Tab-separated table of N, CA and C in Angstrom:
chain	number	residue	atom	x	y	z
A	1	MET	N	-13.804	-53.054	28.358
A	1	MET	CA	-14.984	-52.993	27.559
A	1	MET	C	-15.137	-54.322	26.817
A	2	THR	N	-16.329	-54.735	26.775
A	2	THR	CA	-16.557	-56.009	26.108
A	2	THR	C	-16.760	-55.779	24.616
A	3	ARG	N	-16.641	-56.855	23.952
A	3	ARG	CA	-16.741	-56.782	22.503
A	3	ARG	C	-18.148	-56.351	22.069
A	4	GLY	N	-19.200	-56.714	22.682
A	4	GLY	CA	-20.585	-56.360	22.357
A	4	GLY	C	-20.839	-54.870	22.518
A	5	LYS	N	-20.262	-54.303	23.639
A	5	LYS	CA	-20.439	-52.866	23.857
A	5	LYS	C	-19.705	-52.072	22.784
A	6	LEU	N	-18.537	-52.533	22.382
A	6	LEU	CA	-17.745	-51.844	21.362
A	6	LEU	C	-18.484	-51.842	20.018
A	7	ILE	N	-19.080	-52.962	19.658
A	7	ILE	CA	-19.848	-53.048	18.407
A	7	ILE	C	-21.064	-52.134	18.482
A	8	ALA	N	-21.734	-52.075	19.624
A	8	ALA	CA	-22.906	-51.215	19.787
A	8	ALA	C	-22.522	-49.746	19.673
A	9	ILE	N	-21.384	-49.355	20.236
A	9	ILE	CA	-20.925	-47.961	20.162
A	9	ILE	C	-20.583	-47.599	18.718
A	10	ILE	N	-19.875	-48.481	18.016
A	10	ILE	CA	-19.499	-48.214	16.617
A	10	ILE	C	-20.748	-48.145	15.743
A	11	ALA	N	-21.695	-49.065	15.931
A	11	ALA	CA	-22.939	-49.059	15.152
A	11	ALA	C	-23.729	-47.785	15.424
A	12	GLY	N	-23.774	-47.340	16.656
A	12	GLY	CA	-24.473	-46.094	17.003
A	12	GLY	C	-23.824	-44.890	16.349
A	13	ALA	N	-22.481	-44.861	16.347
A	13	ALA	CA	-21.760	-43.747	15.721
A	13	ALA	C	-22.014	-43.714	14.219
A	14	VAL	N	-22.025	-44.893	13.571
A	14	VAL	CA	-22.286	-44.972	12.123
A	14	VAL	C	-23.705	-44.501	11.820
A	15	LEU	N	-24.685	-44.945	12.602
A	15	LEU	CA	-26.074	-44.523	12.386
A	15	LEU	C	-26.244	-43.021	12.622
A	16	LEU	N	-25.595	-42.506	13.646
A	16	LEU	CA	-25.668	-41.074	13.938
A	16	LEU	C	-25.059	-40.254	12.799
A	17	THR	N	-23.927	-40.685	12.271
A	17	THR	CA	-23.268	-39.988	11.160
A	17	THR	C	-24.131	-40.049	9.901
A	18	ALA	N	-24.694	-41.230	9.613
A	18	ALA	CA	-25.553	-41.380	8.434
A	18	ALA	C	-26.802	-40.511	8.566
A	19	GLY	N	-27.379	-40.459	9.746
A	19	GLY	CA	-28.557	-39.616	9.970
A	19	GLY	C	-28.237	-38.142	9.804
A	20	ALA	N	-27.096	-37.713	10.321
A	20	ALA	CA	-26.691	-36.309	10.190
A	20	ALA	C	-26.434	-35.960	8.727
A	21	ALA	N	-25.786	-36.867	7.989
A	21	ALA	CA	-25.516	-36.621	6.570
A	21	ALA	C	-26.825	-36.546	5.785
A	22	GLY	N	-27.749	-37.449	6.062
A	22	GLY	CA	-29.047	-37.433	5.375
A	22	GLY	C	-29.836	-36.173	5.684
A	23	GLY	N	-29.835	-35.759	6.947
A	23	GLY	CA	-30.541	-34.532	7.335
A	23	GLY	C	-29.920	-33.299	6.696
A	24	GLY	N	-28.597	-33.261	6.652
A	24	GLY	CA	-27.911	-32.127	6.016
A	24	GLY	C	-28.208	-32.055	4.530
A	25	PHE	N	-28.215	-33.227	3.878
A	25	PHE	CA	-28.526	-33.256	2.450
A	25	PHE	C	-29.959	-32.797	2.208
A	26	TRP	N	-30.906	-33.248	3.013
A	26	TRP	CA	-32.308	-32.844	2.865
A	26	TRP	C	-32.447	-31.335	3.043
A	27	TRP	N	-31.791	-30.775	4.056
A	27	TRP	CA	-31.855	-29.334	4.306
A	27	TRP	C	-31.252	-28.558	3.135
A	28	TRP	N	-30.142	-29.016	2.587
A	28	TRP	CA	-29.487	-28.328	1.470
A	28	TRP	C	-30.358	-28.396	0.211
A	29	GLN	N	-30.991	-29.523	-0.060
A	29	GLN	CA	-31.848	-29.680	-1.230
A	29	GLN	C	-33.095	-28.809	-1.136
A	30	ARG	N	-33.591	-28.618	0.047
A	30	ARG	CA	-34.790	-27.802	0.231
A	30	ARG	C	-34.536	-26.377	-0.238
A	31	GLY	N	-33.363	-25.834	-0.010
A	31	GLY	CA	-33.026	-24.472	-0.417
A	31	GLY	C	-32.488	-24.389	-1.827
A	32	HIS	N	-32.021	-25.499	-2.398
A	32	HIS	CA	-31.423	-25.518	-3.729
A	32	HIS	C	-32.131	-26.553	-4.592
A	33	SER	N	-33.356	-26.335	-4.895
A	33	SER	CA	-34.133	-27.288	-5.673
A	33	SER	C	-33.548	-27.414	-7.076
A	34	THR	N	-33.458	-28.636	-7.563
A	34	THR	CA	-32.927	-28.864	-8.907
A	34	THR	C	-34.010	-28.738	-9.965
A	35	GLU	N	-35.248	-28.614	-9.552
A	35	GLU	CA	-36.327	-28.455	-10.516
A	35	GLU	C	-36.245	-27.065	-11.133
A	36	ALA	N	-36.405	-27.012	-12.441
A	36	ALA	CA	-36.368	-25.722	-13.135
A	36	ALA	C	-37.675	-24.988	-12.868
A	37	LYS	N	-37.535	-23.754	-12.463
A	37	LYS	CA	-38.725	-22.947	-12.230
A	37	LYS	C	-39.173	-22.364	-13.561
A	38	ALA	N	-40.453	-22.337	-13.776
A	38	ALA	CA	-40.992	-21.809	-15.024
A	38	ALA	C	-40.764	-20.299	-15.081
A	39	PRO	N	-40.328	-19.795	-16.236
A	39	PRO	CA	-40.147	-18.348	-16.349
A	39	PRO	C	-41.505	-17.656	-16.277
A	40	PRO	N	-41.512	-16.426	-15.810
A	40	PRO	CA	-42.795	-15.726	-15.743
A	40	PRO	C	-43.357	-15.545	-17.148
A	41	PRO	N	-44.665	-15.600	-17.288
A	41	PRO	CA	-45.254	-15.455	-18.621
A	41	PRO	C	-45.001	-14.046	-19.163
A	42	PRO	N	-44.812	-13.913	-20.467
A	42	PRO	CA	-44.569	-12.584	-21.028
A	42	PRO	C	-45.804	-11.702	-20.875
A	43	LYS	N	-45.537	-10.427	-20.705
A	43	LYS	CA	-46.640	-9.480	-20.567
A	43	LYS	C	-47.300	-9.283	-21.929
A	44	PRO	N	-48.609	-9.195	-21.954
A	44	PRO	CA	-49.268	-8.965	-23.241
A	44	PRO	C	-48.936	-7.564	-23.761
A	45	SER	N	-48.812	-7.461	-25.057
A	45	SER	CA	-48.478	-6.184	-25.683
A	45	SER	C	-49.659	-5.227	-25.574
A	46	THR	N	-49.366	-4.009	-25.217
A	46	THR	CA	-50.420	-2.995	-25.143
A	46	THR	C	-50.355	-2.056	-26.335
A	47	PHE	N	-49.410	-2.293	-27.231
A	47	PHE	CA	-49.282	-1.425	-28.397
A	47	PHE	C	-50.395	-1.707	-29.396
A	48	ARG	N	-50.736	-0.670	-30.126
A	48	ARG	CA	-51.710	-0.784	-31.211
A	48	ARG	C	-51.003	-0.332	-32.480
A	49	TYR	N	-51.303	-0.993	-33.566
A	49	TYR	CA	-50.602	-0.714	-34.814
A	49	TYR	C	-51.575	-0.169	-35.855
A	50	VAL	N	-51.155	0.910	-36.506
A	50	VAL	CA	-51.958	1.550	-37.542
A	50	VAL	C	-51.171	1.462	-38.843
A	51	SER	N	-51.822	0.963	-39.876
A	51	SER	CA	-51.145	0.742	-41.148
A	51	SER	C	-51.446	1.868	-42.138
A	52	MET	N	-50.416	2.251	-42.887
A	52	MET	CA	-50.566	3.195	-43.995
A	52	MET	C	-50.026	2.463	-45.224
A	53	ASP	N	-50.936	1.991	-46.058
A	53	ASP	CA	-50.563	1.143	-47.184
A	53	ASP	C	-50.327	1.943	-48.458
A	54	LYS	N	-49.518	1.349	-49.318
A	54	LYS	CA	-49.316	1.798	-50.693
A	54	LYS	C	-48.899	3.251	-50.832
A	55	VAL	N	-47.814	3.606	-50.204
A	55	VAL	CA	-47.224	4.924	-50.434
A	55	VAL	C	-46.279	4.744	-51.619
A	56	ILE	N	-46.614	5.354	-52.740
A	56	ILE	CA	-45.826	5.204	-53.965
A	56	ILE	C	-45.098	6.504	-54.240
A	57	VAL	N	-43.785	6.385	-54.449
A	57	VAL	CA	-42.926	7.554	-54.632
A	57	VAL	C	-42.117	7.357	-55.906
A	58	MET	N	-42.050	8.401	-56.726
A	58	MET	CA	-41.195	8.355	-57.907
A	58	MET	C	-39.789	8.739	-57.473
A	59	LEU	N	-38.836	7.877	-57.777
A	59	LEU	CA	-37.455	8.140	-57.395
A	59	LEU	C	-36.824	9.121	-58.373
A	60	ARG	N	-35.885	9.889	-57.879
A	60	ARG	CA	-35.184	10.849	-58.735
A	60	ARG	C	-34.399	10.083	-59.785
A	61	SER	N	-34.387	10.624	-60.988
A	61	SER	CA	-33.702	9.918	-62.071
A	61	SER	C	-32.255	10.362	-62.177
A	62	GLN	N	-31.453	9.460	-62.688
A	62	GLN	CA	-30.069	9.793	-63.006
A	62	GLN	C	-30.107	10.583	-64.316
A	63	SER	N	-29.126	11.375	-64.567
A	63	SER	CA	-29.116	12.123	-65.824
A	63	SER	C	-28.994	11.136	-66.984
A	64	GLY	N	-29.890	11.286	-67.964
A	64	GLY	CA	-29.872	10.418	-69.134
A	64	GLY	C	-30.629	9.114	-68.950
A	65	ASP	N	-31.258	8.889	-67.816
A	65	ASP	CA	-32.012	7.659	-67.577
A	65	ASP	C	-33.411	7.824	-68.159
A	66	PRO	N	-33.772	7.055	-69.209
A	66	PRO	CA	-35.065	7.258	-69.861
A	66	PRO	C	-36.245	6.658	-69.100
A	67	LEU	N	-35.995	5.733	-68.187
A	67	LEU	CA	-37.080	5.064	-67.476
A	67	LEU	C	-37.347	5.718	-66.129
A	68	ALA	N	-38.613	5.720	-65.762
A	68	ALA	CA	-38.989	6.218	-64.435
A	68	ALA	C	-38.912	5.053	-63.449
A	69	HIS	N	-38.429	5.337	-62.258
A	69	HIS	CA	-38.312	4.308	-61.223
A	69	HIS	C	-39.169	4.705	-60.027
A	70	TYR	N	-39.747	3.691	-59.396
A	70	TYR	CA	-40.671	3.928	-58.298
A	70	TYR	C	-40.284	3.128	-57.063
A	71	MET	N	-40.731	3.634	-55.939
A	71	MET	CA	-40.602	2.927	-54.668
A	71	MET	C	-41.999	2.872	-54.065
A	72	ALA	N	-42.386	1.699	-53.608
A	72	ALA	CA	-43.668	1.545	-52.923
A	72	ALA	C	-43.387	1.003	-51.526
A	73	VAL	N	-43.957	1.643	-50.515
A	73	VAL	CA	-43.760	1.200	-49.135
A	73	VAL	C	-45.093	1.135	-48.407
A	74	ASP	N	-45.160	0.220	-47.478
A	74	ASP	CA	-46.250	0.174	-46.506
A	74	ASP	C	-45.615	0.493	-45.162
A	75	VAL	N	-46.198	1.440	-44.450
A	75	VAL	CA	-45.658	1.877	-43.164
A	75	VAL	C	-46.653	1.515	-42.066
A	76	VAL	N	-46.133	1.032	-40.941
A	76	VAL	CA	-46.962	0.697	-39.785
A	76	VAL	C	-46.505	1.569	-38.620
A	77	PHE	N	-47.459	2.232	-37.970
A	77	PHE	CA	-47.158	3.110	-36.838
A	77	PHE	C	-47.516	2.389	-35.545
A	78	LYS	N	-46.609	2.436	-34.587
A	78	LYS	CA	-46.756	1.743	-33.302
A	78	LYS	C	-47.252	2.753	-32.262
A	79	ALA	N	-48.551	2.695	-31.955
A	79	ALA	CA	-49.163	3.609	-30.988
A	79	ALA	C	-49.258	2.927	-29.625
A	80	GLU	N	-49.156	3.720	-28.570
A	80	GLU	CA	-49.106	3.158	-27.216
A	80	GLU	C	-50.469	2.843	-26.616
A	81	ASP	N	-51.527	3.503	-27.067
A	81	ASP	CA	-52.854	3.243	-26.518
A	81	ASP	C	-53.914	3.636	-27.543
A	82	ALA	N	-55.190	3.458	-27.171
A	82	ALA	CA	-56.292	3.719	-28.099
A	82	ALA	C	-56.402	5.194	-28.466
A	83	VAL	N	-56.096	6.073	-27.533
A	83	VAL	CA	-56.178	7.517	-27.808
A	83	VAL	C	-55.145	7.906	-28.858
A	84	LYS	N	-53.926	7.413	-28.699
A	84	LYS	CA	-52.873	7.732	-29.668
A	84	LYS	C	-53.120	7.023	-30.999
A	85	GLU	N	-53.742	5.858	-30.944
A	85	GLU	CA	-54.099	5.165	-32.188
A	85	GLU	C	-55.059	6.023	-33.011
A	86	LYS	N	-56.035	6.612	-32.358
A	86	LYS	CA	-56.986	7.480	-33.057
A	86	LYS	C	-56.281	8.711	-33.609
A	87	ALA	N	-55.341	9.265	-32.842
A	87	ALA	CA	-54.590	10.434	-33.310
A	87	ALA	C	-53.770	10.093	-34.552
A	88	VAL	N	-53.182	8.906	-34.572
A	88	VAL	CA	-52.414	8.491	-35.756
A	88	VAL	C	-53.346	8.371	-36.958
A	89	LYS	N	-54.512	7.755	-36.760
A	89	LYS	CA	-55.466	7.614	-37.867
A	89	LYS	C	-55.905	8.975	-38.393
A	90	ASP	N	-56.104	9.931	-37.491
A	90	ASP	CA	-56.509	11.273	-37.905
A	90	ASP	C	-55.405	11.990	-38.673
A	91	GLN	N	-54.155	11.645	-38.401
A	91	GLN	CA	-53.022	12.339	-39.012
A	91	GLN	C	-52.410	11.577	-40.188
A	92	LEU	N	-53.065	10.531	-40.679
A	92	LEU	CA	-52.512	9.755	-41.790
A	92	LEU	C	-52.229	10.591	-43.044
A	93	PRO	N	-53.066	11.563	-43.419
A	93	PRO	CA	-52.708	12.379	-44.591
A	93	PRO	C	-51.394	13.148	-44.397
A	94	LEU	N	-51.177	13.700	-43.218
A	94	LEU	CA	-49.916	14.383	-42.925
A	94	LEU	C	-48.756	13.392	-42.977
A	95	LEU	N	-48.936	12.234	-42.380
A	95	LEU	CA	-47.873	11.229	-42.353
A	95	LEU	C	-47.542	10.727	-43.758
A	96	ARG	N	-48.548	10.591	-44.606
A	96	ARG	CA	-48.314	10.179	-45.994
A	96	ARG	C	-47.489	11.244	-46.719
A	97	SER	N	-47.826	12.495	-46.495
A	97	SER	CA	-47.099	13.599	-47.130
A	97	SER	C	-45.640	13.636	-46.680
A	98	VAL	N	-45.401	13.474	-45.399
A	98	VAL	CA	-44.030	13.483	-44.871
A	98	VAL	C	-43.247	12.293	-45.430
A	99	THR	N	-43.901	11.150	-45.541
A	99	THR	CA	-43.242	9.959	-46.087
A	99	THR	C	-42.831	10.183	-47.536
A	100	VAL	N	-43.743	10.718	-48.336
A	100	VAL	CA	-43.441	10.975	-49.751
A	100	VAL	C	-42.293	11.970	-49.875
A	101	LYS	N	-42.335	13.024	-49.083
A	101	LYS	CA	-41.274	14.033	-49.145
A	101	LYS	C	-39.920	13.432	-48.776
A	102	ALA	N	-39.886	12.606	-47.741
A	102	ALA	CA	-38.618	12.015	-47.289
A	102	ALA	C	-38.068	11.015	-48.303
A	103	LEU	N	-38.939	10.215	-48.899
A	103	LEU	CA	-38.472	9.162	-49.801
A	103	LEU	C	-38.198	9.653	-51.216
A	104	SER	N	-38.805	10.765	-51.617
A	104	SER	CA	-38.598	11.264	-52.980
A	104	SER	C	-37.211	11.868	-53.173
A	105	GLU	N	-36.452	12.000	-52.115
A	105	GLU	CA	-35.084	12.514	-52.195
A	105	GLU	C	-34.117	11.484	-52.767
A	106	PHE	N	-34.497	10.224	-52.779
A	106	PHE	CA	-33.582	9.150	-53.154
A	106	PHE	C	-33.554	8.898	-54.654
A	107	THR	N	-32.387	8.487	-55.136
A	107	THR	CA	-32.257	7.968	-56.494
A	107	THR	C	-32.407	6.453	-56.414
A	108	LEU	N	-32.511	5.812	-57.581
A	108	LEU	CA	-32.649	4.360	-57.608
A	108	LEU	C	-31.442	3.686	-56.957
A	109	ASP	N	-30.251	4.161	-57.267
A	109	ASP	CA	-29.039	3.546	-56.709
A	109	ASP	C	-28.971	3.706	-55.196
A	110	LYS	N	-29.281	4.909	-54.713
A	110	LYS	CA	-29.201	5.152	-53.274
A	110	LYS	C	-30.276	4.362	-52.524
A	111	ALA	N	-31.493	4.338	-53.070
A	111	ALA	CA	-32.578	3.595	-52.419
A	111	ALA	C	-32.281	2.098	-52.407
A	112	GLY	N	-31.706	1.591	-53.489
A	112	GLY	CA	-31.381	0.170	-53.559
A	112	GLY	C	-30.252	-0.227	-52.627
A	113	ALA	N	-29.384	0.723	-52.297
A	113	ALA	CA	-28.244	0.430	-51.423
A	113	ALA	C	-28.610	0.458	-49.941
A	114	LEU	N	-29.734	1.084	-49.598
A	114	LEU	CA	-30.126	1.194	-48.189
A	114	LEU	C	-30.759	-0.099	-47.685
A	115	THR	N	-30.509	-0.410	-46.423
A	115	THR	CA	-31.188	-1.534	-45.776
A	115	THR	C	-32.542	-1.047	-45.261
A	116	ILE	N	-33.379	-1.982	-44.882
A	116	ILE	CA	-34.690	-1.621	-44.320
A	116	ILE	C	-34.504	-0.777	-43.062
A	117	GLU	N	-33.533	-1.136	-42.223
A	117	GLU	CA	-33.291	-0.386	-40.986
A	117	GLU	C	-32.879	1.051	-41.288
A	118	GLN	N	-32.028	1.234	-42.295
A	118	GLN	CA	-31.592	2.587	-42.652
A	118	GLN	C	-32.752	3.398	-43.211
A	119	LEU	N	-33.573	2.772	-44.043
A	119	LEU	CA	-34.731	3.466	-44.608
A	119	LEU	C	-35.737	3.817	-43.513
A	120	THR	N	-35.938	2.901	-42.576
A	120	THR	CA	-36.830	3.166	-41.442
A	120	THR	C	-36.305	4.330	-40.611
A	121	SER	N	-35.016	4.372	-40.403
A	121	SER	CA	-34.402	5.469	-39.651
A	121	SER	C	-34.607	6.807	-40.359
A	122	GLU	N	-34.445	6.824	-41.674
A	122	GLU	CA	-34.661	8.057	-42.453
A	122	GLU	C	-36.099	8.553	-42.295
A	123	VAL	N	-37.045	7.634	-42.400
A	123	VAL	CA	-38.460	8.008	-42.299
A	123	VAL	C	-38.786	8.494	-40.887
A	124	ASN	N	-38.301	7.800	-39.859
A	124	ASN	CA	-38.554	8.225	-38.477
A	124	ASN	C	-37.939	9.589	-38.192
A	125	THR	N	-36.768	9.855	-38.753
A	125	THR	CA	-36.137	11.167	-38.585
A	125	THR	C	-36.999	12.254	-39.217
A	126	ALA	N	-37.568	11.965	-40.384
A	126	ALA	CA	-38.441	12.943	-41.051
A	126	ALA	C	-39.698	13.212	-40.224
A	127	TYR	N	-40.273	12.168	-39.627
A	127	TYR	CA	-41.463	12.362	-38.787
A	127	TYR	C	-41.132	13.213	-37.565
A	128	LYS	N	-40.018	12.906	-36.915
A	128	LYS	CA	-39.630	13.674	-35.721
A	128	LYS	C	-39.380	15.129	-36.065
A	129	ALA	N	-38.739	15.373	-37.195
A	129	ALA	CA	-38.472	16.753	-37.609
A	129	ALA	C	-39.775	17.500	-37.869
A	130	ARG	N	-40.733	16.845	-38.500
A	130	ARG	CA	-42.011	17.500	-38.801
A	130	ARG	C	-42.782	17.818	-37.521
A	131	TYR	N	-42.841	16.865	-36.605
A	131	TYR	CA	-43.567	17.109	-35.358
A	131	TYR	C	-42.865	18.163	-34.503
A	132	SER	N	-41.552	18.203	-34.544
A	132	SER	CA	-40.815	19.249	-33.815
A	132	SER	C	-41.084	20.615	-34.427
A	133	ALA	N	-41.109	20.687	-35.756
A	133	ALA	CA	-41.366	21.962	-36.434
A	133	ALA	C	-42.775	22.469	-36.140
A	134	ASP	N	-43.734	21.552	-36.031
A	134	ASP	CA	-45.119	21.943	-35.733
A	134	ASP	C	-45.374	22.102	-34.241
A	135	SER	N	-44.397	21.770	-33.412
A	135	SER	CA	-44.501	21.845	-31.945
A	135	SER	C	-45.686	21.051	-31.403
A	136	ILE	N	-45.855	19.847	-31.920
A	136	ILE	CA	-46.903	18.959	-31.405
A	136	ILE	C	-46.286	17.608	-31.066
A	137	GLU	N	-46.983	16.879	-30.200
A	137	GLU	CA	-46.487	15.576	-29.761
A	137	GLU	C	-46.684	14.535	-30.855
A	138	GLN	N	-45.682	13.725	-31.054
A	138	GLN	CA	-45.768	12.626	-32.018
A	138	GLN	C	-46.640	11.539	-31.404
A	139	PRO	N	-47.745	11.137	-32.050
A	139	PRO	CA	-48.679	10.203	-31.421
A	139	PRO	C	-48.283	8.731	-31.511
A	140	PHE	N	-47.125	8.434	-32.013
A	140	PHE	CA	-46.697	7.047	-32.132
A	140	PHE	C	-45.267	6.908	-31.629
A	141	ALA	N	-44.940	5.704	-31.165
A	141	ALA	CA	-43.602	5.454	-30.626
A	141	ALA	C	-42.573	5.362	-31.741
A	142	GLU	N	-42.922	4.664	-32.810
A	142	GLU	CA	-42.025	4.551	-33.954
A	142	GLU	C	-42.806	4.097	-35.174
A	143	ALA	N	-42.211	4.305	-36.329
A	143	ALA	CA	-42.780	3.826	-37.583
A	143	ALA	C	-41.938	2.658	-38.066
A	144	LEU	N	-42.605	1.661	-38.608
A	144	LEU	CA	-41.932	0.470	-39.117
A	144	LEU	C	-42.303	0.296	-40.586
A	145	ILE	N	-41.372	-0.142	-41.395
A	145	ILE	CA	-41.676	-0.406	-42.800
A	145	ILE	C	-42.019	-1.884	-42.919
A	146	SER	N	-43.255	-2.161	-43.354
A	146	SER	CA	-43.692	-3.552	-43.438
A	146	SER	C	-43.550	-4.120	-44.844
A	147	LYS	N	-43.448	-3.251	-45.845
A	147	LYS	CA	-43.263	-3.727	-47.214
A	147	LYS	C	-42.475	-2.686	-47.982
A	148	LEU	N	-41.566	-3.150	-48.840
A	148	LEU	CA	-40.756	-2.251	-49.658
A	148	LEU	C	-40.575	-2.869	-51.030
A	149	ILE	N	-40.946	-2.117	-52.061
A	149	ILE	CA	-40.746	-2.540	-53.446
A	149	ILE	C	-40.064	-1.396	-54.167
A	150	ILE	N	-38.965	-1.698	-54.843
A	150	ILE	CA	-38.254	-0.692	-55.635
A	150	ILE	C	-38.174	-1.220	-57.058
A	151	GLU	N	-38.673	-0.432	-58.011
A	151	GLU	CA	-38.625	-0.814	-59.431
A	151	GLU	C	-37.977	0.283	-60.230
C-alpha cells in the first residue's frame, strides 16, 4: 500500500467517525431538548366567594371580670358555582346565627389562645353539624375567616 492510499483511508475513517458522532449527538438532542418547557397555565378559579361581615360576639366572662370582652369576625364562604352562591346568600341569617352560637362559647383567654386555623375549624364544624341536623346540603365548600378582632 502506498503512503497516499493509507492517508486517504485514515482521513476517510476520521471523517466517517466524526459524522457518526455528530449525527448521534443531533439525534440525542432532538429527544432531550435542553430548553425549558413552559408550565401549563393555571386553571382559572371557578369558586365564588360570599362575605358575611361584622359578626360581633360577646365572649364569656371569667368570674369577677368587670369588663365585657368582644370578638368580631368577618367570614367568607367558598361556593362552587352561581347556584350555590345564591343559596349561601339566602342562608346568611342562619349562618350568622350558627357563627354566633359557636363563637359565644369561648372565653377571652381561650379565644386569644386559638390560631386562625383552629377558629376556622371550630366554625366549619359548627356549620357541618347544623346542616347535618337539618338534613340539608351545605351550599359552600368551606368557610374562611377573613378578619378577627378580639377585645
